[in-house]
Amino acid sequence: MSDKDTHSESISRYEPSGIEERHGIIPLWLAIVYAVMFVWMVWYTIAFWTDKG
Amino acid sequence: MSTAANTMFEGGRAAPAVASTTGELFDRELILKYMAAGAFWLVFAPTIGAIVSIKFNYYDFLGHVSWLTWGRLRPVHVMGVVFGGFSTAVIGLTYFIVPRLCGVPMYKPRWGHHIFWMWNIALIVGFVSLMLGYNSGIEAGEFPIWVSIPVEIVLCMLSIQVVVTIKRRTEPRIYVSLWYMSSAYIWTAMNYAFGHFILPFYMPGVNNAAMHGLYIHYVVGLWITPAGLAVAYYFLPLAAKRPLYSHKLSLVGFWSLAFFYPFVGTHHYIYSPIPYWTQTIAIVASMMLIIPVWTVIQNFYGTFVGGWKNFQDSYPAKFIVIGALYYLLGCFQGSTEALREMQRLTHFTDFVIGHSHLTVFGTFVIWATAGMYWVTPRLARRELYSKNLAQWHYWLTVAGFSVMAGDLTLQGMLQGTMLQAGTDFVESMVAMKPYWIIRSLAGITMDVGAALGFWNLYMTIQHGKAIPVPAGAPADYLPEPKWS
């Protein structure tokens, strides 16, 4: 297991609530959603800045 | 706490170890008072909603008494759900969540009692005022100024309590619930002042409409959403008995919400005289909310993977999971609804009402309910009064709400299509009649479920079977109730 994997699997515990939390990752499918949404945002903002477009 | 209030929660027999609050991290009796008040408002406000919905089917139903007319009751329903039911429960849960995550008691703990009375008296006066016809005219900000002043004071006091408690914390890291909770109070203290003290008095015309769009969406996006997420993020890993899936995702979710939500509100005024580019920014921001919503959903369901057995055995877990499903559906609906083509189809139809119910009730009220189920038996140190009543609460809520949300969405699409095809408006209204009847029946189903559920929680406090407290247990010991 690489350092990166170990880091993402590391668990923090919050006292006194007892809540535990993985450092975690951003899954690939979600990273793709972020990228697609960002591209769409730029395109839509430019294309529809005025009603002349 | 007053003797009368103590008696209320001790019920007919001796309460098991509901000890003095001295030395405890949180005030159990105070939180239980908030749970009881929140439960009351969560039955009251939706019941008003059901009455209002019946007026669609029988137009003169209760129409001869001025204070029971549609225009008076509808704001009571909306303000009742948002500020009565949801907010009262969340404030109570704040007094549990914040000290538990900070490791120190709440700053100025006595304020909690003052706030309880100030808040609930303000709500009562507010609803009576609305029924008497005193209305500021700002949707979701309808309370008249004599109610808004104490509400604003409460929001400022809570902001101070939360922020100072976080500053004094002993736990070095700040869990995501605290980010959402502190932001929700600070944002809302500012937004409430804006919506109640500036908007009705100093902004005329189109500017007022544009700013109202921002205000109403700040109520949803900068109060209900972060406060609801704070509650859900807190109880999710506890109910699932699993570590939260990803700290990294919770960062992305919080900051993307904080960045995009402030621009969303103007999407209420697409095709209006408001400048085209501001409409475009609102549309873009609305669509970009897909990022925080899908991020939260991945985090929630990722947490549950491998822990579904705990889902079956826990009512808080059940409410969180079904709330997350409605969150996904409702927010996707809301994002796409902002697009100009969808606005053309759905504006002025019940599609919009379906969306607001999916998010406000289906998601955030249900998550607050999960929190109430988690804390009430533990703080009262009693078993749940009736598992059957809890089951009825859950399934009547799911069944009634699913039918209502589907019905409103479908009828909105249908009416929008009819209007686009050139159908006369009145004819389109006539075609909606069956859908309105279904909506009323679904709403009544939900209300019955809520009444059973919250009666169950009240009876848990009063007459639930006592859970033994081990000798030497700390003052803030929380027992594990048996859910099944």
Coordinates of C-alpha atoms in Angstrom, one line a residue, chain B residues 110-455:
Chain B
R110 CA -28.3 29.6 30.6
W111 CA -28.9 31.4 27.3
G112 CA -30.4 28.2 26.0
H113 CA -33.3 28.5 28.4
H114 CA -33.9 32.2 27.6
I115 CA -33.7 31.4 23.9
F116 CA -36.2 28.6 24.3
W117 CA -38.9 30.8 25.7
M118 CA -38.1 33.8 23.5
W119 CA -38.1 31.7 20.4
N120 CA -41.3 29.8 21.1
I121 CA -43.2 32.8 22.3
A122 CA -42.1 34.7 19.2
L123 CA -43.4 31.8 17.1
I124 CA -46.8 31.8 18.8
V125 CA -47.1 35.6 18.5
G126 CA -45.9 35.3 14.9
F127 CA -48.5 32.7 13.8
V128 CA -51.3 34.6 15.6
S129 CA -50.2 37.8 13.9
L130 CA -50.2 36.2 10.5
M131 CA -53.7 34.8 11.1
L132 CA -54.8 38.3 12.1
G133 CA -53.5 39.6 8.8
Y134 CA -50.2 41.2 9.9
N135 CA -47.8 40.2 7.2
S136 CA -44.6 41.9 6.0
G137 CA -45.3 40.8 2.5
I138 CA -41.9 39.1 2.0
E139 CA -42.4 35.4 1.2
A140 CA -40.7 33.2 3.8
G141 CA -40.1 36.4 5.7
E142 CA -43.7 37.1 6.6
F143 CA -43.3 37.7 10.3
P144 CA -44.2 41.3 11.3
I145 CA -41.4 43.4 12.8
W146 CA -42.5 42.8 16.4
V147 CA -41.8 39.1 15.9
S148 CA -38.7 39.6 13.8
I149 CA -36.8 41.6 16.5
P150 CA -36.8 38.7 19.1
V151 CA -36.1 36.2 16.3
E152 CA -33.1 38.2 15.2
I153 CA -31.9 38.5 18.8
V154 CA -32.1 34.7 19.2
L155 CA -30.1 34.2 16.0
C156 CA -27.4 36.6 17.2
M157 CA -27.3 34.9 20.6
L158 CA -27.0 31.5 19.0
S159 CA -24.3 32.7 16.6
I160 CA -22.3 34.0 19.6
Q161 CA -22.8 30.8 21.6
V162 CA -21.7 28.5 18.7
V163 CA -18.7 30.5 17.6
V164 CA -17.3 31.1 21.1
T165 CA -17.9 27.5 22.0
I166 CA -15.9 26.4 18.9
K167 CA -13.2 28.9 19.8
R168 CA -12.9 27.3 23.3
R169 CA -12.9 23.7 22.1
T170 CA -10.5 21.1 23.4
E171 CA -10.9 18.9 20.3
P172 CA -8.2 20.2 18.0
R173 CA -9.9 19.4 14.7
I174 CA -13.2 20.9 13.6
Y175 CA -15.6 18.3 12.3
V176 CA -17.7 19.2 9.3
S177 CA -20.9 19.6 11.3
L178 CA -19.3 22.5 13.1
W179 CA -18.5 24.2 9.8
Y180 CA -22.0 23.9 8.7
M181 CA -23.6 24.8 12.0
S182 CA -21.5 27.9 12.7
S183 CA -21.9 29.2 9.1
A184 CA -25.7 28.5 9.2
Y185 CA -26.2 30.7 12.3
I186 CA -23.9 33.5 11.1
W187 CA -25.3 33.6 7.6
T188 CA -28.9 33.5 8.9
A189 CA -28.4 36.2 11.5
M190 CA -27.3 38.5 8.6
N191 CA -29.9 37.2 6.1
Y192 CA -32.8 37.5 8.5
A193 CA -31.9 41.1 9.3
F194 CA -31.7 41.7 5.5
G195 CA -35.1 40.1 4.8
H196 CA -37.0 41.6 7.7
F197 CA -35.5 45.0 8.4
I198 CA -34.1 46.2 5.0
L199 CA -36.0 44.5 2.2
P200 CA -39.6 45.5 3.2
F201 CA -38.7 49.1 3.9
Y202 CA -35.8 50.3 1.7
M203 CA -35.9 48.5 -1.6
P204 CA -38.7 49.2 -4.0
G205 CA -39.6 47.8 -7.4
V206 CA -37.7 45.2 -9.4
N207 CA -34.7 45.5 -7.1
N208 CA -37.0 44.3 -4.3
A209 CA -38.0 41.3 -6.4
A210 CA -34.4 40.4 -7.2
M211 CA -33.2 40.8 -3.6
H212 CA -36.2 38.8 -2.4
G213 CA -35.1 36.0 -4.6
L214 CA -31.8 36.1 -2.8
Y215 CA -33.4 36.3 0.6
I216 CA -35.7 33.4 0.2
H217 CA -33.0 31.2 -1.2
Y218 CA -30.6 32.2 1.6
V219 CA -33.3 30.9 4.0
V220 CA -33.2 27.6 2.1
G221 CA -29.5 27.5 1.2
L222 CA -27.8 29.3 4.0
W223 CA -30.0 28.2 6.9
I224 CA -32.0 25.0 6.2
T225 CA -29.3 23.4 4.0
P226 CA -26.2 23.9 6.2
A227 CA -28.1 23.4 9.5
G228 CA -29.7 20.2 8.1
L229 CA -26.4 19.0 6.8
A230 CA -24.8 19.7 10.2
V231 CA -27.3 17.5 11.8
A232 CA -27.1 14.7 9.2
Y233 CA -23.3 14.7 9.2
Y234 CA -23.3 14.4 12.9
F235 CA -25.7 11.5 13.2
L236 CA -24.8 9.7 10.0
P237 CA -21.6 8.0 11.3
L238 CA -23.1 7.4 14.7
A239 CA -26.3 5.8 13.3
A240 CA -24.3 3.8 10.7
K241 CA -21.7 2.9 13.3
R242 CA -19.1 3.5 10.6
P243 CA -16.5 6.1 10.0
L244 CA -17.5 9.0 7.7
Y245 CA -16.5 8.0 4.1
S246 CA -14.3 11.0 3.3
H247 CA -13.2 14.1 5.1
K248 CA -11.9 15.4 1.7
L249 CA -15.5 15.2 0.3
S250 CA -17.0 17.0 3.2
L251 CA -14.5 19.9 2.5
V252 CA -15.5 20.0 -1.2
G253 CA -19.2 19.8 -0.3
F254 CA -19.0 22.7 2.2
W255 CA -17.0 25.1 0.2
S256 CA -18.8 24.5 -3.1
L257 CA -22.1 25.1 -1.3
A258 CA -20.7 28.3 0.3
F259 CA -19.4 29.5 -3.1
F260 CA -22.3 28.7 -5.4
Y261 CA -25.4 29.2 -3.2
P262 CA -25.2 32.9 -2.8
F263 CA -25.9 33.4 -6.5
V264 CA -28.8 31.0 -6.8
G265 CA -31.8 33.2 -5.7
T266 CA -32.4 35.2 -8.8
H267 CA -33.4 32.0 -10.7
H268 CA -36.9 32.8 -9.3
Y269 CA -37.1 35.6 -11.8
I270 CA -36.0 34.1 -15.1
Y271 CA -37.8 36.0 -18.0
S272 CA -38.3 39.0 -15.8
P273 CA -37.0 42.6 -16.2
I274 CA -34.0 41.7 -14.1
P275 CA -30.8 41.9 -16.3
Y276 CA -30.2 38.9 -18.4
W277 CA -26.7 38.3 -17.2
T278 CA -27.8 38.1 -13.5
Q279 CA -30.4 35.5 -14.6
T280 CA -27.6 33.6 -16.3
I281 CA -25.4 33.7 -13.2
A282 CA -28.3 32.4 -11.1
I283 CA -28.9 29.5 -13.6
V284 CA -25.2 28.6 -13.7
A285 CA -24.9 28.7 -9.9
S286 CA -28.1 26.5 -9.6
M287 CA -26.7 23.9 -11.9
M288 CA -23.3 24.0 -10.2
L289 CA -25.1 23.0 -7.0
I290 CA -24.9 19.5 -8.5
I291 CA -21.4 19.5 -7.1
P292 CA -22.1 19.9 -3.4
V293 CA -25.2 17.7 -3.6
W294 CA -23.6 14.7 -5.4
T295 CA -20.6 15.1 -3.1
V296 CA -22.7 14.8 0.0
I297 CA -24.6 11.9 -1.5
Q298 CA -21.4 10.0 -2.2
N299 CA -20.2 10.8 1.3
F300 CA -23.4 9.6 2.9
Y301 CA -23.9 6.4 0.9
G302 CA -20.2 5.7 1.0
T303 CA -20.4 5.7 4.8
F304 CA -23.2 3.2 4.8
V305 CA -21.5 0.7 2.5
G306 CA -20.7 -2.3 4.6
G307 CA -23.0 -1.1 7.4
W308 CA -26.5 -1.7 6.0
K309 CA -27.3 -4.0 9.0
N310 CA -27.2 -0.9 11.2
F311 CA -29.6 0.8 8.8
Q312 CA -32.2 -1.8 9.4
D313 CA -31.9 -1.6 13.2
S314 CA -31.9 2.1 13.6
Y315 CA -34.7 4.6 13.0
P316 CA -32.2 7.6 12.8
A317 CA -30.3 5.7 10.1
K318 CA -33.5 5.0 8.2
F319 CA -34.5 8.7 8.3
I320 CA -31.1 9.8 7.2
V321 CA -30.9 7.4 4.3
I322 CA -34.4 8.2 2.9
G323 CA -33.7 11.9 3.4
A324 CA -30.5 11.6 1.4
L325 CA -32.5 10.0 -1.5
Y326 CA -35.0 12.9 -1.4
Y327 CA -32.0 15.3 -1.3
L328 CA -30.6 13.8 -4.5
L329 CA -33.9 13.9 -6.3
G330 CA -35.1 17.3 -5.0
C331 CA -31.8 19.1 -5.6
F332 CA -31.4 17.7 -9.1
Q333 CA -34.9 18.8 -9.8
G334 CA -34.1 22.3 -8.4
S335 CA -30.9 22.6 -10.4
T336 CA -32.4 21.7 -13.8
E337 CA -35.6 23.7 -13.0
A338 CA -33.5 26.8 -13.2
L339 CA -32.6 26.2 -16.8
R340 CA -34.6 28.6 -19.1
E341 CA -36.3 25.7 -21.0
M342 CA -37.4 24.1 -17.8
Q343 CA -38.6 27.4 -16.4
R344 CA -40.7 28.0 -19.4
L345 CA -42.4 24.6 -18.7
T346 CA -42.7 24.6 -15.0
H347 CA -42.9 28.2 -13.7
F348 CA -46.3 29.0 -12.1
T349 CA -47.0 25.3 -11.7
D350 CA -47.0 22.9 -8.8
F351 CA -43.7 21.5 -10.0
V352 CA -42.1 24.3 -8.0
I353 CA -44.1 23.3 -4.9
G354 CA -43.0 19.7 -5.4
H355 CA -39.4 20.8 -5.5
S356 CA -39.7 22.9 -2.3
H357 CA -41.4 20.0 -0.5
L358 CA -38.8 17.5 -1.6
T359 CA -36.0 19.6 -0.3
V360 CA -37.4 21.3 2.8
F361 CA -39.5 18.5 4.2
G362 CA -38.3 15.4 2.4
T363 CA -34.7 16.1 3.1
F364 CA -34.1 18.5 6.0
V365 CA -37.1 18.0 8.2
I366 CA -36.5 14.2 7.8
W367 CA -32.9 14.6 8.8
A368 CA -33.9 16.7 11.8
T369 CA -36.3 13.9 12.7
A370 CA -33.4 11.5 12.5
G371 CA -31.6 13.6 15.0
M372 CA -34.6 13.8 17.3
Y373 CA -34.9 10.0 17.2
W374 CA -31.2 9.6 18.1
V375 CA -31.1 12.0 21.0
T376 CA -34.5 11.6 22.7
P377 CA -34.2 8.1 24.1
R378 CA -30.5 8.6 25.0
L379 CA -31.1 11.9 26.8
A380 CA -34.2 10.7 28.5
R381 CA -32.4 7.4 29.3
R382 CA -35.5 5.5 28.4
E383 CA -36.2 2.9 25.7
L384 CA -38.3 4.1 22.8
Y385 CA -41.9 4.0 23.9
S386 CA -43.2 2.0 20.9
K387 CA -41.3 0.5 18.0
N388 CA -44.6 0.0 16.2
L389 CA -45.4 3.7 16.3
A390 CA -41.9 4.5 15.0
Q391 CA -42.5 2.1 12.1
W392 CA -45.8 3.7 11.4
H393 CA -44.1 7.2 11.5
Y394 CA -41.4 6.1 9.1
W395 CA -43.6 4.3 6.6
L396 CA -46.5 6.8 6.6
T397 CA -43.9 9.6 6.0
V398 CA -42.2 7.7 3.2
A399 CA -45.5 6.6 1.5
G400 CA -47.3 9.9 2.0
F401 CA -44.3 12.0 1.0
S402 CA -43.3 10.0 -2.0
V403 CA -46.9 10.2 -3.4
M404 CA -47.1 13.9 -2.7
A405 CA -43.7 14.8 -4.3
G406 CA -44.4 12.6 -7.4
D407 CA -47.9 14.0 -7.7
L408 CA -46.9 17.6 -7.5
T409 CA -44.0 17.0 -10.0
L410 CA -46.2 15.2 -12.5
Q411 CA -49.1 17.7 -12.3
G412 CA -46.6 20.6 -12.7
M413 CA -45.2 19.0 -15.9
L414 CA -48.7 18.3 -17.1
Q415 CA -50.0 21.8 -16.5
G416 CA -46.9 23.4 -18.0
T417 CA -47.3 21.3 -21.1
M418 CA -51.0 22.3 -21.4
L419 CA -50.2 26.0 -21.0
Q420 CA -47.4 25.7 -23.6
A421 CA -49.9 24.1 -26.0
G422 CA -52.2 27.1 -25.6
T423 CA -54.8 25.6 -23.2
D424 CA -56.8 28.2 -21.4
F425 CA -55.5 28.8 -17.8
V426 CA -58.8 28.0 -16.2
E427 CA -59.1 24.7 -18.1
S428 CA -55.6 23.8 -16.9
M429 CA -56.7 24.4 -13.4
V430 CA -59.8 22.1 -13.8
A431 CA -57.5 19.4 -15.1
M432 CA -55.4 19.6 -11.9
K433 CA -58.3 18.7 -9.6
P434 CA -57.5 15.0 -9.2
Y435 CA -53.9 15.8 -8.5
W436 CA -54.9 18.2 -5.7
I437 CA -57.1 15.6 -4.1
I438 CA -54.2 13.1 -4.2
R439 CA -51.9 15.8 -2.7
S440 CA -54.3 16.4 0.2
L441 CA -54.6 12.7 0.9
A442 CA -50.8 12.2 0.8
G443 CA -50.3 15.2 3.1
I444 CA -52.8 13.9 5.6
T445 CA -51.0 10.6 5.5
M446 CA -47.7 12.3 6.3
D447 CA -49.4 14.3 9.1
V448 CA -50.8 11.2 10.7
G449 CA -47.4 9.6 10.6
A450 CA -45.7 12.7 12.1
A451 CA -48.4 12.9 14.9
L452 CA -47.8 9.2 15.7
G453 CA -44.0 9.6 15.6
F454 CA -43.8 12.7 17.7
W455 CA -46.4 11.4 20.2

